[in-house]
Tab-separated table of C-alpha atoms in Angstrom:
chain	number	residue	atom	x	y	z
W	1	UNK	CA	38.295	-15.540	-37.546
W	2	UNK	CA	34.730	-14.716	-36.705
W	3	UNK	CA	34.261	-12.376	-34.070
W	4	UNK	CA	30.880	-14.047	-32.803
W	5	UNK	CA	33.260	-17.423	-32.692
W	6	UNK	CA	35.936	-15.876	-31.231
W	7	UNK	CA	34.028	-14.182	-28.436
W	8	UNK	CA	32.461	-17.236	-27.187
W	9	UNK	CA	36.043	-18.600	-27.202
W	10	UNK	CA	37.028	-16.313	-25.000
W	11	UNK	CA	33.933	-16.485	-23.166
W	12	UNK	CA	34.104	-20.317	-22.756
W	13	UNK	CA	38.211	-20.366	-21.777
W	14	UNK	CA	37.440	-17.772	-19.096
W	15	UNK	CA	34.416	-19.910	-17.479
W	16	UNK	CA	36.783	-23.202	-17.701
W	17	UNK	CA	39.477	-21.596	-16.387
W	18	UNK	CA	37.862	-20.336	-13.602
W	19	UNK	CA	35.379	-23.723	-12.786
W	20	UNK	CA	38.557	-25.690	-13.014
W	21	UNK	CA	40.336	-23.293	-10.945
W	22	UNK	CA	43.052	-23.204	-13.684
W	23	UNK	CA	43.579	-19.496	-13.341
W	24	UNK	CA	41.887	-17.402	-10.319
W	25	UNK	CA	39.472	-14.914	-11.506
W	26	UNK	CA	41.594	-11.914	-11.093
W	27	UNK	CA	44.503	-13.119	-13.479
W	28	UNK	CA	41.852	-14.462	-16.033
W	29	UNK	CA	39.635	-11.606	-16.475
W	30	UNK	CA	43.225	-9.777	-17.413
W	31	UNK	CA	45.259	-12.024	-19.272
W	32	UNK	CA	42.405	-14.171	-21.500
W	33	UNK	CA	40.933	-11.496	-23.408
W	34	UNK	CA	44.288	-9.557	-23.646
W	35	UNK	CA	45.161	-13.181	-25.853
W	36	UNK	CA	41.659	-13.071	-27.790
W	37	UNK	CA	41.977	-9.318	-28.184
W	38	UNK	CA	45.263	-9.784	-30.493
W	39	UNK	CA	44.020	-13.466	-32.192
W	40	UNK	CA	41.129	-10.665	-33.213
W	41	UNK	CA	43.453	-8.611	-34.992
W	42	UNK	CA	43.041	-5.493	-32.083
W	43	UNK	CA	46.608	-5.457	-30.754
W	44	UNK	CA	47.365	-2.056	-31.464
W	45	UNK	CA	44.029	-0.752	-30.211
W	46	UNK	CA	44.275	-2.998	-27.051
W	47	UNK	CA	45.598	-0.102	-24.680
W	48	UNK	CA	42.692	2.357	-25.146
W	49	UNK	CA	39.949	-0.548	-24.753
W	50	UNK	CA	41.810	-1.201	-21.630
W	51	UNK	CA	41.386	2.300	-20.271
W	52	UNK	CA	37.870	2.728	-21.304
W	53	UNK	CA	36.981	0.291	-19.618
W	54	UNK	CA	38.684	0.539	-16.788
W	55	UNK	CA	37.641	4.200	-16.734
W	56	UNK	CA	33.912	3.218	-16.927
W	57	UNK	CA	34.259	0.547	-13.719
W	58	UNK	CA	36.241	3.354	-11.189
W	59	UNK	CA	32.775	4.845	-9.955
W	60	UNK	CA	31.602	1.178	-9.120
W	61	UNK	CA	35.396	0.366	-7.673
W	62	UNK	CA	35.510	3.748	-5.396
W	63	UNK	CA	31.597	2.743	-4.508
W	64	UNK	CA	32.712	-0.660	-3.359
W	65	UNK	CA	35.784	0.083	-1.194
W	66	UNK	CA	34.422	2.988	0.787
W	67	UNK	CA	31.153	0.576	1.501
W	68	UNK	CA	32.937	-2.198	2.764
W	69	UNK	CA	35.247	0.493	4.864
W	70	UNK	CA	32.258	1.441	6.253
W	71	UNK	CA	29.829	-0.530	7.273
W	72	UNK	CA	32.824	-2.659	8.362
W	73	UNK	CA	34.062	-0.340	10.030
W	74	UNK	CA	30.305	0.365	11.856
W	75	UNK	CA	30.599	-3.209	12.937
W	76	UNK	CA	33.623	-2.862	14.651
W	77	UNK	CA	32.573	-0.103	16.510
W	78	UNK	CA	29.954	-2.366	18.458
W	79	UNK	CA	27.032	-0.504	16.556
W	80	UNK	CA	24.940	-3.818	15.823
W	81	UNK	CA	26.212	-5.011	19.533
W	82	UNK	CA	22.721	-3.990	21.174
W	83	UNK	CA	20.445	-5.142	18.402
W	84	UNK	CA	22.042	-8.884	18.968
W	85	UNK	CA	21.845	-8.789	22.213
W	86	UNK	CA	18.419	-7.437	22.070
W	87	UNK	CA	17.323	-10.520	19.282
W	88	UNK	CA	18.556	-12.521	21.451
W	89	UNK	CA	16.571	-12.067	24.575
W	90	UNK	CA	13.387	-11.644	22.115
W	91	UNK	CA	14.068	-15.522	20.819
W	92	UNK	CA	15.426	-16.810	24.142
W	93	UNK	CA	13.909	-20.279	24.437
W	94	UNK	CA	11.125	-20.142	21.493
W	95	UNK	CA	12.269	-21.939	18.708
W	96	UNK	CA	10.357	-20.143	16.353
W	97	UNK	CA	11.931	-16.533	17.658
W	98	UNK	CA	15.302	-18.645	16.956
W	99	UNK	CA	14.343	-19.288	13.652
W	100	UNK	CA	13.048	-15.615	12.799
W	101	UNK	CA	15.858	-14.189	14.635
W	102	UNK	CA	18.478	-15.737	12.463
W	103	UNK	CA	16.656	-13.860	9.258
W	104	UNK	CA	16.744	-10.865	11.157
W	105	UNK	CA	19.983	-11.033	12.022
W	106	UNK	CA	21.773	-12.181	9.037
W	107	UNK	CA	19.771	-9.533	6.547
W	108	UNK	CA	21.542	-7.206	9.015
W	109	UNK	CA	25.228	-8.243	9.053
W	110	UNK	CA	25.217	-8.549	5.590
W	111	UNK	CA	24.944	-5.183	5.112
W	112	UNK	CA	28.404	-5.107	5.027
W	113	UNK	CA	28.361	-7.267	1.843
W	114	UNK	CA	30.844	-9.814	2.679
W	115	UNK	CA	29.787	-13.510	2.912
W	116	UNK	CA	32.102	-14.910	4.914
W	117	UNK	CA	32.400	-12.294	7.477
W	118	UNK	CA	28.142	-12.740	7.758
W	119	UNK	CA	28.425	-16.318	8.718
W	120	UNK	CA	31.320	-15.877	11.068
W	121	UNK	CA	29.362	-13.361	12.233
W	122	UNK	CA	25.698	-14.803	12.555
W	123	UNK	CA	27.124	-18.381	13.631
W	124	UNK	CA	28.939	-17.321	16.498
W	125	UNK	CA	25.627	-15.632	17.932
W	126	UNK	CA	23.278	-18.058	17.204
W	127	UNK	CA	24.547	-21.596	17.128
W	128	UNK	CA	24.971	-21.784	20.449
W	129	UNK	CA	21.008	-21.673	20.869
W	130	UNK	CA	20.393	-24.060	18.469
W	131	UNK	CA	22.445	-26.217	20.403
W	132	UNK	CA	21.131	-25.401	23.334
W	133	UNK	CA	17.691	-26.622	22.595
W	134	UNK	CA	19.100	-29.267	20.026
W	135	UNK	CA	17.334	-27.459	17.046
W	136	UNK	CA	17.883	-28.683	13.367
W	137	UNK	CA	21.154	-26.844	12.442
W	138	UNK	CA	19.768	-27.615	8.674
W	139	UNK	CA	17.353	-24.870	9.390
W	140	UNK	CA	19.704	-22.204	10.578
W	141	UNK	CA	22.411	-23.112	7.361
W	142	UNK	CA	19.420	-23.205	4.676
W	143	UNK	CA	17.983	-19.458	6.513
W	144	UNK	CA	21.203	-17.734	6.523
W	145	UNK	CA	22.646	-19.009	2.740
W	146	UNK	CA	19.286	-17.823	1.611
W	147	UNK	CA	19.067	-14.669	3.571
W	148	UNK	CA	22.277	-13.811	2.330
W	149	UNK	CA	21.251	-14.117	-1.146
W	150	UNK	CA	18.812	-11.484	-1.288
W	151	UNK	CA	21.298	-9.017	0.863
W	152	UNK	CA	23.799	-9.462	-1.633
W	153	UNK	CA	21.775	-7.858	-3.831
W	154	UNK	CA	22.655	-4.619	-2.168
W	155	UNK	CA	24.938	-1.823	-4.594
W	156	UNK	CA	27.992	-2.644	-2.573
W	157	UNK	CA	27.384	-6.820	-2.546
W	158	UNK	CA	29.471	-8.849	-5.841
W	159	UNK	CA	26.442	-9.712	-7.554
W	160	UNK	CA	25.098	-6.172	-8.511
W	161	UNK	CA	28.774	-4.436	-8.575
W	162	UNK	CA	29.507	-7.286	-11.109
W	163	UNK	CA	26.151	-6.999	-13.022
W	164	UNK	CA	26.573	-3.075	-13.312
W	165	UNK	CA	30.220	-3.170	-13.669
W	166	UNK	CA	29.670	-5.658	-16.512
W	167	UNK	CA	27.117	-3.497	-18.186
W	168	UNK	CA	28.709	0.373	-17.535
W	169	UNK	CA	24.830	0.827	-14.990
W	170	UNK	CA	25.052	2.775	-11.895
W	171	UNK	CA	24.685	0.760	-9.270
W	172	UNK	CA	22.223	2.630	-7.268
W	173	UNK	CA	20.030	2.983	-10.681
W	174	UNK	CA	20.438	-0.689	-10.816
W	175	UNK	CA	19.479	-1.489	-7.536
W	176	UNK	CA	16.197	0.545	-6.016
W	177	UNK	CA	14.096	-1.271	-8.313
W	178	UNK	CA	15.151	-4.725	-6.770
W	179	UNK	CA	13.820	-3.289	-3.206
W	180	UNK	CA	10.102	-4.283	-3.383
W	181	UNK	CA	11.707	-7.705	-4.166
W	182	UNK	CA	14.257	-8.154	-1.964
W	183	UNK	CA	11.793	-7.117	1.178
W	184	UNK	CA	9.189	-9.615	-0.279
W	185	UNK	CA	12.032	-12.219	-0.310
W	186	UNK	CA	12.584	-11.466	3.389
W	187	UNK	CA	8.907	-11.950	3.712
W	188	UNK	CA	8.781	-15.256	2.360
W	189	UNK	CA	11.820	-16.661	4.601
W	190	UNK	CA	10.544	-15.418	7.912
W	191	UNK	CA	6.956	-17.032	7.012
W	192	UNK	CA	9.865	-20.096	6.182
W	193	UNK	CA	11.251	-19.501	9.529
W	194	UNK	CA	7.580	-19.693	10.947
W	195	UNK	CA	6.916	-23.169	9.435
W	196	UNK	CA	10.385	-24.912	10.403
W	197	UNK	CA	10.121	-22.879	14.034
W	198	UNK	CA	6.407	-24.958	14.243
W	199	UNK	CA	7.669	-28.273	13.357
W	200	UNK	CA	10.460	-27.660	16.035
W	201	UNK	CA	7.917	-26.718	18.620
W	202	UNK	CA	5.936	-30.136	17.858
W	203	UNK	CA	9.069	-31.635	18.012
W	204	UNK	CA	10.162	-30.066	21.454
W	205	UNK	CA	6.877	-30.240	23.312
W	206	UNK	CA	5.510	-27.480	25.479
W	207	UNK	CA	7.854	-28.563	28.339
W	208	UNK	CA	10.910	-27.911	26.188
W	209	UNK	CA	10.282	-24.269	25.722
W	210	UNK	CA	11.777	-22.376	28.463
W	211	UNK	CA	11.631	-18.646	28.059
W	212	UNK	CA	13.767	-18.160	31.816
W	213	UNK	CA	16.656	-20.062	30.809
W	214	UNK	CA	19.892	-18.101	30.887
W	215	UNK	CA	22.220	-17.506	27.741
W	216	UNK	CA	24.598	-15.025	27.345
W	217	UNK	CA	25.217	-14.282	23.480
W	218	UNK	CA	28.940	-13.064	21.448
W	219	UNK	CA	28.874	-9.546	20.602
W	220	UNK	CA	28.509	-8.848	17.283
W	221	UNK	CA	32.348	-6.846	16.732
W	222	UNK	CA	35.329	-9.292	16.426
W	223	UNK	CA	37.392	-6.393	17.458
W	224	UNK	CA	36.396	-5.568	21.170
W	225	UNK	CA	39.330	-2.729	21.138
W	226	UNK	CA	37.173	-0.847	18.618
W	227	UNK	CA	34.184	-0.824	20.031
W	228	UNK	CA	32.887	2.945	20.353
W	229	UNK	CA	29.734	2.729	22.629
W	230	UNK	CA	29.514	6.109	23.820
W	231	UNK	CA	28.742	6.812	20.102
W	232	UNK	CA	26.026	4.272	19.091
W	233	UNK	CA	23.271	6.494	18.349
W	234	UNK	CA	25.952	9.036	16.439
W	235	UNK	CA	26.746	5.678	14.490
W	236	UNK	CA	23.250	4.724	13.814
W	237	UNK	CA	22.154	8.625	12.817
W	238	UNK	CA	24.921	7.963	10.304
W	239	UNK	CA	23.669	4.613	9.319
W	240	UNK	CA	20.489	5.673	8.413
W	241	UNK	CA	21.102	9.230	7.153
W	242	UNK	CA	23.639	7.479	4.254
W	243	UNK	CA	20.800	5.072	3.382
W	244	UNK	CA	17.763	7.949	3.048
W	245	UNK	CA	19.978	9.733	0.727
W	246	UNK	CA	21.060	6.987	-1.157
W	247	UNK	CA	17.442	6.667	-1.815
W	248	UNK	CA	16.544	9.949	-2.581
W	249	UNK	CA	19.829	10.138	-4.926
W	250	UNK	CA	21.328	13.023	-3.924
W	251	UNK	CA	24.785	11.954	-4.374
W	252	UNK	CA	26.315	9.750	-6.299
W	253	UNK	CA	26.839	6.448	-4.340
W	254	UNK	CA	30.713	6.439	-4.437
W	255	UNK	CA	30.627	9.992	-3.225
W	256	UNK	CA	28.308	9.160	-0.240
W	257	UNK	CA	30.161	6.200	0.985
W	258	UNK	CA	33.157	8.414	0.840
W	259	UNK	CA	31.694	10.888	2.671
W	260	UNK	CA	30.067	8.742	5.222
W	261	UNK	CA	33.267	6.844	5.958
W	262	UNK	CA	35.742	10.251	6.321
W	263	UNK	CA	32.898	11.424	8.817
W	264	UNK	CA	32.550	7.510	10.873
W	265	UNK	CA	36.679	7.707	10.597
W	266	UNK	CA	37.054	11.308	12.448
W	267	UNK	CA	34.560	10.558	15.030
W	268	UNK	CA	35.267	7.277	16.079
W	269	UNK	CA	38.649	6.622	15.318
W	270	UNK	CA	40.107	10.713	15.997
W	271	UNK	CA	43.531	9.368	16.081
W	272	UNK	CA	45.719	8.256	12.556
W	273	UNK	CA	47.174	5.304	14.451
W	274	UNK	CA	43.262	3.933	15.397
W	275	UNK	CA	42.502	5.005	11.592
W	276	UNK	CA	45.124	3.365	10.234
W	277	UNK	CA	44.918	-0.255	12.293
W	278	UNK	CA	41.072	-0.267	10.688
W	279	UNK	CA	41.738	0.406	7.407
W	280	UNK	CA	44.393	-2.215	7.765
W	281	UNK	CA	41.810	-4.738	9.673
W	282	UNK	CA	39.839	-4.849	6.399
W	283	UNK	CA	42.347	-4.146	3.488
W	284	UNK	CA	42.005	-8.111	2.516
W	285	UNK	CA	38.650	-7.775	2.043
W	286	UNK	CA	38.592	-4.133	0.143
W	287	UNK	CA	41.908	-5.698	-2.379
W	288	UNK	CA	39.630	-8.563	-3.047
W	289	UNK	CA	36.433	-6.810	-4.404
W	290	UNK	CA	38.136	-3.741	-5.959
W	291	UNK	CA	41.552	-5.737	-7.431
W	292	UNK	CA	38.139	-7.745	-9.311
W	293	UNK	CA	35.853	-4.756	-10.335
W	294	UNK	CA	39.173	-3.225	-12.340
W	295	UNK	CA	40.151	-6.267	-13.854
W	296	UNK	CA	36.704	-6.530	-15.091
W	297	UNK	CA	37.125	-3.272	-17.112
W	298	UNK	CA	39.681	-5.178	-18.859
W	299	UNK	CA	37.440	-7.934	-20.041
W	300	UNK	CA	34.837	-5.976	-20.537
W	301	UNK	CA	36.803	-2.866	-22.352
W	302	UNK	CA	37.968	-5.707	-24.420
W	303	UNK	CA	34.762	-7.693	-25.116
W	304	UNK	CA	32.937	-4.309	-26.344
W	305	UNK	CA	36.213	-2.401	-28.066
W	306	UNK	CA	36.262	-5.448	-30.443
W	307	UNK	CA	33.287	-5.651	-31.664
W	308	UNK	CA	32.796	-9.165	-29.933
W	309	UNK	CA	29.941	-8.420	-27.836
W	310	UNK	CA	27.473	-7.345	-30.963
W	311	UNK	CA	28.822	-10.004	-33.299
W	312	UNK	CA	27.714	-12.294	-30.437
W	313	UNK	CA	24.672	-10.516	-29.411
W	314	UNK	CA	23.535	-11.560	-33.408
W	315	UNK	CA	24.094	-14.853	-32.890
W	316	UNK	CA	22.768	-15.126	-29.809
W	317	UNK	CA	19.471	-13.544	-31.372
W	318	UNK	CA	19.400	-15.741	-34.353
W	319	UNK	CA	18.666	-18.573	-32.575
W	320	UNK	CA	15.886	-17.287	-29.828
W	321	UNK	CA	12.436	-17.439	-31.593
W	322	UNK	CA	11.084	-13.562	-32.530
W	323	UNK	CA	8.451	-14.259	-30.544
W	324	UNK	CA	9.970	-15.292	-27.243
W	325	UNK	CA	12.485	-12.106	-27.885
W	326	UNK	CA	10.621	-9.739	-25.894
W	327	UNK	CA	10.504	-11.787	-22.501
W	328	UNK	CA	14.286	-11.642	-22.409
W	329	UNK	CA	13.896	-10.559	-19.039
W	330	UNK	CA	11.824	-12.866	-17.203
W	331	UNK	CA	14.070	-15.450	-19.270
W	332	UNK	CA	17.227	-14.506	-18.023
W	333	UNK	CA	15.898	-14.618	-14.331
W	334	UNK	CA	14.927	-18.287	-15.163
W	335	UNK	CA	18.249	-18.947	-17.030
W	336	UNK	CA	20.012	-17.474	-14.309
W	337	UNK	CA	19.197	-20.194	-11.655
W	338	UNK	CA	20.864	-22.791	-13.123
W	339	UNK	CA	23.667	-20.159	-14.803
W	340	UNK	CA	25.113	-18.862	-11.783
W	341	UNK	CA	24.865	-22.741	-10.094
W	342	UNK	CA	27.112	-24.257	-12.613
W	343	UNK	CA	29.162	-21.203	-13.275
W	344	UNK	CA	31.057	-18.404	-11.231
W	345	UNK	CA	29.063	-15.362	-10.777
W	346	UNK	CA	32.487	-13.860	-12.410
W	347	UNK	CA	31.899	-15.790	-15.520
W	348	UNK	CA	27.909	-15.578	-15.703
W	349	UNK	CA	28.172	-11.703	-15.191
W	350	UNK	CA	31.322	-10.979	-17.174
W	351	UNK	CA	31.147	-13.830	-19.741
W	352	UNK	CA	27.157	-14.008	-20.488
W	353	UNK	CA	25.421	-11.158	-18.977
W	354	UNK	CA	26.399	-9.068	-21.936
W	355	UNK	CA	25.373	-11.092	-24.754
W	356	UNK	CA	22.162	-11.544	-23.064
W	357	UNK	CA	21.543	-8.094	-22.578
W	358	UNK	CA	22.722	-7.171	-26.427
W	359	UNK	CA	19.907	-9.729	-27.187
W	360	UNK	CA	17.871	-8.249	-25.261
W	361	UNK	CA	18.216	-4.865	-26.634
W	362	UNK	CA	17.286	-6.428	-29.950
W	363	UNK	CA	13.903	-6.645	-28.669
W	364	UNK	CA	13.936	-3.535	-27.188
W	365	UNK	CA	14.758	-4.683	-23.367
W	366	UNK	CA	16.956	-2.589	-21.550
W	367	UNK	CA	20.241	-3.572	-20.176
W	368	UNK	CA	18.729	-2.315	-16.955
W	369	UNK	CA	16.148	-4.717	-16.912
W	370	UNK	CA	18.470	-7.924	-17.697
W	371	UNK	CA	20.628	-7.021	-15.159
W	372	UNK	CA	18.164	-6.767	-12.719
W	373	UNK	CA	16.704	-10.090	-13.779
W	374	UNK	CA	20.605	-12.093	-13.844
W	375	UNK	CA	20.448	-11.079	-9.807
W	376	UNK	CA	17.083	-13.273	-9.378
W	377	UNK	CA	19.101	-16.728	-9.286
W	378	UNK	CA	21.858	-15.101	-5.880
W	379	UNK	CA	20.035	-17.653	-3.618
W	380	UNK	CA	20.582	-20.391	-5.913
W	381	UNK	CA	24.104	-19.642	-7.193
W	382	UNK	CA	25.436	-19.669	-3.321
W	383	UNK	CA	24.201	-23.459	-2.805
W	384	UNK	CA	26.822	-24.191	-5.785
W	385	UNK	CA	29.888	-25.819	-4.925
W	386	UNK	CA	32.114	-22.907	-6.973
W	387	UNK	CA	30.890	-20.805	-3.566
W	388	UNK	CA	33.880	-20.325	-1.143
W	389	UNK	CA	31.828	-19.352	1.835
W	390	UNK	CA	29.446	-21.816	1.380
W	391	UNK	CA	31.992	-24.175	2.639
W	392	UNK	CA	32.413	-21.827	5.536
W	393	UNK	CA	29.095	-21.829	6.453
W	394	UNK	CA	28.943	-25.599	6.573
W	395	UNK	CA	32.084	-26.309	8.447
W	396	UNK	CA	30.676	-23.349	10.892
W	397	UNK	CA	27.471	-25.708	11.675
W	398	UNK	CA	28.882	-28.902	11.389
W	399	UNK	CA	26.543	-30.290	8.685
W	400	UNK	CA	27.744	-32.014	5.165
W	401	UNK	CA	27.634	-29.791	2.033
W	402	UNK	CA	25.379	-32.285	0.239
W	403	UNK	CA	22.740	-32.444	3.096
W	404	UNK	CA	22.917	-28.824	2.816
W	405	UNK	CA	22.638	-28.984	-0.812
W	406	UNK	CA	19.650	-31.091	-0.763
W	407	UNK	CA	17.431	-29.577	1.619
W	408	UNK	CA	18.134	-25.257	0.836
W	409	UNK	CA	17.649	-26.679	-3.141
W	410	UNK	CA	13.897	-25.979	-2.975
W	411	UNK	CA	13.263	-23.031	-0.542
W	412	UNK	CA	16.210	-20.907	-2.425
W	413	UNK	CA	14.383	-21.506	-5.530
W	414	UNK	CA	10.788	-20.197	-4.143
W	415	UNK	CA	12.816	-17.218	-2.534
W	416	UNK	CA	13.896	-16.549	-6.323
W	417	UNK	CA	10.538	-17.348	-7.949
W	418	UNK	CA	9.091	-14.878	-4.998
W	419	UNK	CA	11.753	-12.060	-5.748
W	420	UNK	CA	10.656	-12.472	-9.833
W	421	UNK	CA	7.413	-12.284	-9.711
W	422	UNK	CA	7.515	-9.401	-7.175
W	423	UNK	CA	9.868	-7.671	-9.282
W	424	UNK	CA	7.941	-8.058	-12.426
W	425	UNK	CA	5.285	-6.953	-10.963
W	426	UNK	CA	7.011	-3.705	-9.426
W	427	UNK	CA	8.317	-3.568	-13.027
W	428	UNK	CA	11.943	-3.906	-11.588
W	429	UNK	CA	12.518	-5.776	-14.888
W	430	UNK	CA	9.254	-5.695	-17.618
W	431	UNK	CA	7.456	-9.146	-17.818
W	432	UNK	CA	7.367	-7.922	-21.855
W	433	UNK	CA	8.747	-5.569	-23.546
């Protein structure tokens, strides 16, 4: 059979699989192209694919489980405690504050990369002052989805570990560029915040903006026990020590997480029972991501040992016009809007991310730059009903999925035109080749 054919076989079972929810993603990114991989005549050479690619993925799996052990394991210890407490005394009252605290706030919980633990987090410290003052919970939902979107973007959130992983990119090489993009993103939702925070002072009247009133917020760790405040400026030293040399690349990122969490572990935790009750508090999450990143080497050791990925890379090019070939990257931000709305972000970055970027390198775009420009659509992919926490986040606020739906739609789509053009501009991805 054709290889080209075949490939987008496999490609389209996986995505139907997983939309229909057939097979979960773990178990399909194994077993489907394990099937393809013989029906292509491979079956001998299937076990040394499988290992290559696995092999190439273990940097981006060690990167992933130490980050999530750590900066979950900073939250615990009550270092973010002060800062919410803080935001909270700065928005007290002012609807607008509100609104720009919830930005600030969410960009920093989800530094710990997990969606659902974000919301949980963020809700429980700031919906009971928009109920308070009877502010529209639409706002806070459509701020902290969006919000979300750009942190995700971080080397530890799915997005990029899936966009690397499914390309063989370092994460950290993948993800600086994205930075002058991400903060302009920021930018553009607390300006957002601004404009909702005015409509809700019209809406309140002078007299309804108290700045005295009393309100006593939720600490930030769901695990008071763990809390280590004696050591919150030995936390935060740590904090932002890790993220100045992940910048200056002195490391490579697995190693530094590694590092950083041993050293957060023996100062905060001395004892192996403490150590091992917080490794154990956040195993679920750490089995989720990393189980995921190593079945990807599968598909993706699989997909490339074949032959599948270049036979579909052809087609793929034989029907874009030469001369729209060298925007491949500002065309796969586009693409990726609607992409990663319809589809997983497993099956957009493991099933189509590589054939665009073979096409890509066809025109001489690197597979840098298309991966950088398949993370533009993350605030649009998490209004998409294929989006777990999204549900979360709803049933957190109270609000229906399709009001949701309806009014995030067009702010999550400026936040991703306002990350592209930023990032072309930065030459995160090249407008041309």
């Amino acid at each position: 059979m054709n290889l080209a054919l075949l490939g987008f076989l496999m490609v389209a079972t996986f995505m139907t699989l997983i939309m229909t929810k057939k097979m979960t993603p773990l178990v399909a990114l194994i077993v489907i192209p394990s099937i393809f991989g013989v029906f292509a005549g491979e079956a001998a050479g299937l076990g040394p694919m499988m290992i290559d690619g696995i092999k190439n993925l273990a940097p981006t799996g060690v990167m992933l489980l130490f980050a999530i052990l750590f900066f979950s394991t900073m939250t615990d210890t009550g270092l973010f405690d002060p800062l919410v407490g803080r935001l909270i005394r700065m928005v007290h009252g002012d609807p607008m504050r509100i609104l720009i605290g919830s930005v600030v706030l969410c960009a920093l919980v989800s530094l710990d990369g997990d969606g659902s633990t974000t919301y949980i987090i963020t809700i429980a410290a700031l919906l009971p002052l928009y109920k308070r003052f009877n502010m529209n919970r639409l706002y806070l939902v459509c701020l902290l989805m969006t919000t979300s979107g750009i942190m995700n973007l971080t080397p530890w959130g799915g997005p990029t570990a899936r966009a690397a992983s499914a390309l063989k990119i370092d994460p950290a090489t993948l993800f600086l560029p994205l930075i002058p993009g991400m903060i302009a993103g920021l930018a553009f939702l607390i300006g957002l915040a601004v404009y909702f925070g005015r409509k809700e002072r019209a809406r309140m009247g002078e007299a309804g903006i108290t700045a005295d009133t009393e309100f006593t917020g939720m600490a930030v760790s769901q695990y008071p026990e763990a809390r280590r405040p004696k050591l919150i400026w030995f936390n935060a030293a740590l904090v932002v020590t890790l993220l100045t040399l992940l910048v200056w690349g002195i490391l490579p990122l697995s190693v530094l997480m590694m590092l950083a969490f041993a050293i957060a572990m023996i100062v905060n935790y001395p004892g192996v029972a403490d150590q091992k009750e917080r490794i154990s508090a956040h195993a679920g999450n750490v089995l989720a991501v990393v189980s995921l990143i190593f079945a990807a080497g599968i598909f993706t050791g699989i997909l490339g040992g074949t032959g599948m990925v270049e036979a579909m890379s052809k087609a793929v090019v034989g029907v874009i016009p030469p001369a729209l070939g060298p925007y491949m990257a500002p065309i796969t931000a586009v693409l990726s809007m609607p992409f990663t709305f319809f589809i997983s972000n497993d099956a957009f970055y493991f099933g189509m991310l590589p054939i665009l970027a073979e096409a890509g390198a066809h025109y001489g775009v690197s597979p840098e730059a298309i991966a950088r420009a398949s993370l533009m659509g993350q605030p649009v992919h998490l209004l998409s009903p294929l989006v777990p926490s999204t549900y979360l986040l709803v049933s957190l606020v109270g609000i229906d999925l399709a009001d949701h739906q309806r009014f995030t739609l067009v702010p999550a789509i400026l936040v991703c035109t306002v990350m592209t053009v930023v990032g072309m501009i930065a030459l995160a991805f090249p407008f041309v080749a």
